[in-house]
């Protein structure tokens, strides 16, 4: 892994939160352009909360996109984690 990029574990953590934010936005009944603006704010806050610079996230995301096998590994964990959360919520 090149220096200055997010590890697989960090990328998984960020992407889980990104997808949870997207799910929250999908529940809103607002125009698409408004959703995009809100998403930008949510993403900025997410990265700030996790102590990740926007540029590092973008470079890391591109790094994984350019390496489909690595991205698949990351998304396998993301999907499994989100599925587990959903099952746990449905059992309550």
Coordinates of N, CA and C in Angstrom, one line a residue:
X1 N 0.9 -1.2 0.0 CA 0.0 0.0 0.0 C 0.9 1.2 0.0
X2 N 0.7 2.1 -1.0 CA 1.5 3.3 -1.0 C 1.2 4.2 0.2
X3 N 2.2 4.9 0.6 CA 2.1 5.8 1.8 C 1.1 7.0 1.4
X4 N 0.4 7.4 2.4 CA -0.6 8.5 2.3 C -1.9 8.1 1.8
X5 N -2.2 6.8 1.7 CA -3.5 6.3 1.3 C -4.2 5.6 2.5
X6 N -5.5 5.4 2.4 CA -6.2 4.7 3.4 C -6.0 3.2 3.3
X7 N -5.8 2.5 4.4 CA -5.6 1.1 4.4 C -7.0 0.5 4.1
X8 N -7.0 -0.8 3.8 CA -8.3 -1.5 3.5 C -9.3 -1.3 4.6
X9 N -8.8 -1.5 5.8 CA -9.6 -1.4 7.0 C -10.2 0.0 7.1
X10 N -9.4 1.0 6.9 CA -9.9 2.4 7.0 C -10.9 2.7 5.9
X11 N -10.6 2.1 4.7 CA -11.5 2.3 3.5 C -12.9 1.7 3.8
X12 N -12.8 0.5 4.4 CA -14.1 -0.2 4.7 C -14.9 0.7 5.7
X13 N -14.2 1.2 6.7 CA -14.9 2.0 7.8 C -15.6 3.2 7.1
X14 N -14.8 3.9 6.3 CA -15.4 5.1 5.6 C -16.6 4.7 4.7
X15 N -16.4 3.7 3.9 CA -17.4 3.3 2.9 C -18.7 2.8 3.6
X16 N -18.6 2.2 4.8 CA -19.8 1.8 5.5 C -20.6 3.0 5.9
X17 N -19.9 4.0 6.4 CA -20.5 5.2 6.8 C -21.1 6.0 5.6
X18 N -20.4 6.0 4.5 CA -20.8 6.6 3.3 C -22.2 6.0 2.8
X19 N -22.2 4.7 2.9 CA -23.5 4.0 2.4 C -24.6 4.2 3.4
X20 N -24.3 4.3 4.7 CA -25.3 4.6 5.7 C -25.9 6.0 5.5
X21 N -25.0 7.0 5.2 CA -25.4 8.3 4.9 C -26.3 8.4 3.6
X22 N -25.9 7.6 2.6 CA -26.7 7.5 1.4 C -28.1 7.0 1.6
X23 N -28.1 6.0 2.5 CA -29.4 5.4 2.9 C -30.3 6.4 3.6
X24 N -29.7 7.2 4.5 CA -30.5 8.2 5.2 C -31.0 9.3 4.1
X25 N -30.2 9.6 3.2 CA -30.6 10.6 2.2 C -31.7 10.1 1.3
X26 N -31.6 8.8 1.0 CA -32.7 8.2 0.2 C -34.0 8.2 0.8
X27 N -34.0 8.3 2.2 CA -35.3 8.3 2.9 C -36.0 9.7 2.8
X28 N -35.2 10.7 2.5 CA -35.7 12.1 2.4 C -36.4 12.3 1.1
X29 N -37.4 13.1 1.1 CA -38.2 13.4 -0.1 C -37.9 14.8 -0.6
X30 N -36.6 14.9 -1.0 CA -36.1 16.2 -1.5 C -35.6 16.1 -2.9
X31 N -35.6 17.2 -3.6 CA -35.1 17.2 -5.0 C -33.6 16.7 -5.1
X32 N -33.2 16.1 -6.2 CA -31.9 15.5 -6.3 C -30.8 16.6 -6.1
X33 N -31.0 17.8 -6.6 CA -29.9 18.8 -6.4 C -29.7 19.1 -5.0
X34 N -30.8 19.2 -4.2 CA -30.7 19.4 -2.8 C -30.0 18.2 -2.1
X35 N -30.4 17.0 -2.5 CA -29.7 15.8 -1.9 C -28.2 15.9 -2.1
X36 N -27.8 16.3 -3.3 CA -26.4 16.3 -3.6 C -25.7 17.3 -2.7
X37 N -26.3 18.4 -2.4 CA -25.7 19.4 -1.5 C -25.6 18.9 -0.1
X38 N -26.7 18.3 0.4 CA -26.7 17.7 1.7 C -25.6 16.6 1.8
X39 N -25.5 15.8 0.8 CA -24.5 14.7 0.7 C -23.1 15.2 0.9
X40 N -22.8 16.3 0.2 CA -21.5 16.9 0.3 C -21.2 17.3 1.7
X41 N -22.1 17.9 2.4 CA -22.0 18.3 3.8 C -21.8 17.1 4.7
X42 N -22.6 16.1 4.5 CA -22.5 14.8 5.3 C -21.1 14.2 5.0
X43 N -20.7 14.1 3.8 CA -19.4 13.5 3.5 C -18.3 14.3 4.2
X44 N -18.3 15.6 4.1 CA -17.3 16.4 4.7 C -17.2 16.2 6.2
X45 N -18.4 16.1 6.8 CA -18.5 15.9 8.3 C -18.0 14.5 8.6
X46 N -18.3 13.5 7.8 CA -17.8 12.1 8.1 C -16.3 12.1 8.0
X47 N -15.7 12.7 7.0 CA -14.3 12.6 6.9 C -13.6 13.4 8.0
X48 N -14.2 14.5 8.4 CA -13.7 15.3 9.5 C -13.7 14.5 10.8
X49 N -14.9 13.9 11.0 CA -15.0 13.1 12.2 C -14.0 11.9 12.3
X50 N -13.7 11.3 11.1 CA -12.7 10.2 11.1 C -11.3 10.7 11.0
X51 N -11.1 12.0 10.9 CA -9.7 12.6 10.8 C -9.1 12.3 9.5
X52 N -9.9 12.3 8.4 CA -9.3 12.0 7.0 C -9.5 13.2 6.2
X53 N -8.4 13.6 5.5 CA -8.5 14.7 4.6 C -9.2 14.2 3.3
X54 N -10.0 15.2 2.7 CA -10.8 14.9 1.5 C -9.8 14.4 0.4
X55 N -8.7 15.0 0.2 CA -7.8 14.6 -0.8 C -7.3 13.2 -0.6
X56 N -7.0 12.8 0.6 CA -6.6 11.4 0.9 C -7.7 10.4 0.6
X57 N -8.9 10.8 0.9 CA -10.0 9.9 0.6 C -10.2 9.7 -0.9
X58 N -10.1 10.8 -1.6 CA -10.3 10.7 -3.1 C -9.2 9.9 -3.7
X59 N -7.9 10.2 -3.3 CA -6.8 9.4 -3.9 C -6.9 8.0 -3.5
X60 N -7.3 7.7 -2.3 CA -7.5 6.3 -1.9 C -8.6 5.6 -2.7
X61 N -9.7 6.3 -2.8 CA -10.8 5.7 -3.6 C -10.4 5.4 -5.0
X62 N -9.7 6.3 -5.6 CA -9.2 6.1 -7.0 C -8.2 4.9 -7.0
X63 N -7.3 4.8 -6.0 CA -6.4 3.7 -5.9 C -7.1 2.4 -6.0
X64 N -8.1 2.3 -5.1 CA -8.9 1.0 -5.1 C -9.7 0.8 -6.4
X65 N -10.2 1.8 -7.0 CA -11.0 1.7 -8.2 C -10.0 1.2 -9.3
X66 N -8.8 1.6 -9.3 CA -7.8 1.2 -10.3 C -7.4 -0.3 -10.1
X67 N -7.7 -0.8 -8.9 CA -7.3 -2.2 -8.6 C -8.6 -3.0 -8.2
X68 N -9.3 -3.5 -9.2 CA -10.6 -4.1 -8.9 C -10.6 -5.2 -7.9
X69 N -9.5 -6.0 -7.9 CA -9.5 -7.1 -6.9 C -9.5 -6.5 -5.5
X70 N -8.7 -5.5 -5.2 CA -8.6 -4.9 -3.9 C -10.0 -4.2 -3.6
X71 N -10.6 -3.6 -4.6 CA -11.9 -2.9 -4.3 C -12.9 -4.0 -4.0
X72 N -12.9 -5.1 -4.7 CA -13.8 -6.2 -4.4 C -13.6 -6.7 -2.9
X73 N -12.4 -6.8 -2.5 CA -12.1 -7.2 -1.1 C -12.7 -6.2 -0.1
X74 N -12.5 -5.0 -0.4 CA -13.1 -3.9 0.5 C -14.6 -4.0 0.5
X75 N -15.2 -4.1 -0.7 CA -16.7 -4.1 -0.8 C -17.3 -5.4 -0.2
X76 N -16.6 -6.5 -0.2 CA -17.1 -7.7 0.4 C -17.3 -7.5 1.9
X77 N -16.3 -6.8 2.5 CA -16.4 -6.5 3.9 C -17.5 -5.5 4.2
X78 N -17.6 -4.5 3.3 CA -18.6 -3.4 3.5 C -20.0 -4.1 3.4
X79 N -20.3 -4.9 2.4 CA -21.6 -5.5 2.2 C -21.9 -6.4 3.4
X80 N -20.9 -7.2 3.8 CA -21.1 -8.1 4.9 C -21.5 -7.4 6.2
X81 N -20.8 -6.3 6.4 CA -21.0 -5.5 7.6 C -22.4 -4.8 7.6
X82 N -22.7 -4.3 6.4 CA -24.1 -3.7 6.3 C -25.2 -4.7 6.4
X83 N -25.0 -5.9 5.9 CA -26.0 -6.9 6.0 C -26.1 -7.4 7.4
X84 N -25.0 -7.5 8.2 CA -25.1 -7.9 9.6 C -25.9 -6.8 10.4
X85 N -25.6 -5.6 10.1 CA -26.3 -4.5 10.8 C -27.8 -4.6 10.5
X86 N -28.1 -4.8 9.3 CA -29.5 -4.9 8.9 C -30.2 -6.1 9.6
X87 N -29.5 -7.2 9.7 CA -30.1 -8.4 10.4 C -30.3 -8.1 11.8
X88 N -29.3 -7.4 12.5 CA -29.4 -7.1 13.9 C -30.6 -6.2 14.1
X89 N -30.8 -5.2 13.3 CA -31.9 -4.3 13.4 C -33.2 -5.0 13.3
X90 N -33.3 -5.9 12.4 CA -34.5 -6.6 12.1 C -34.9 -7.6 13.2
X91 N -33.9 -8.0 14.0 CA -34.2 -9.0 15.1 C -34.6 -8.2 16.4
X92 N -34.5 -6.9 16.4 CA -34.9 -6.2 17.6 C -36.4 -6.0 17.7

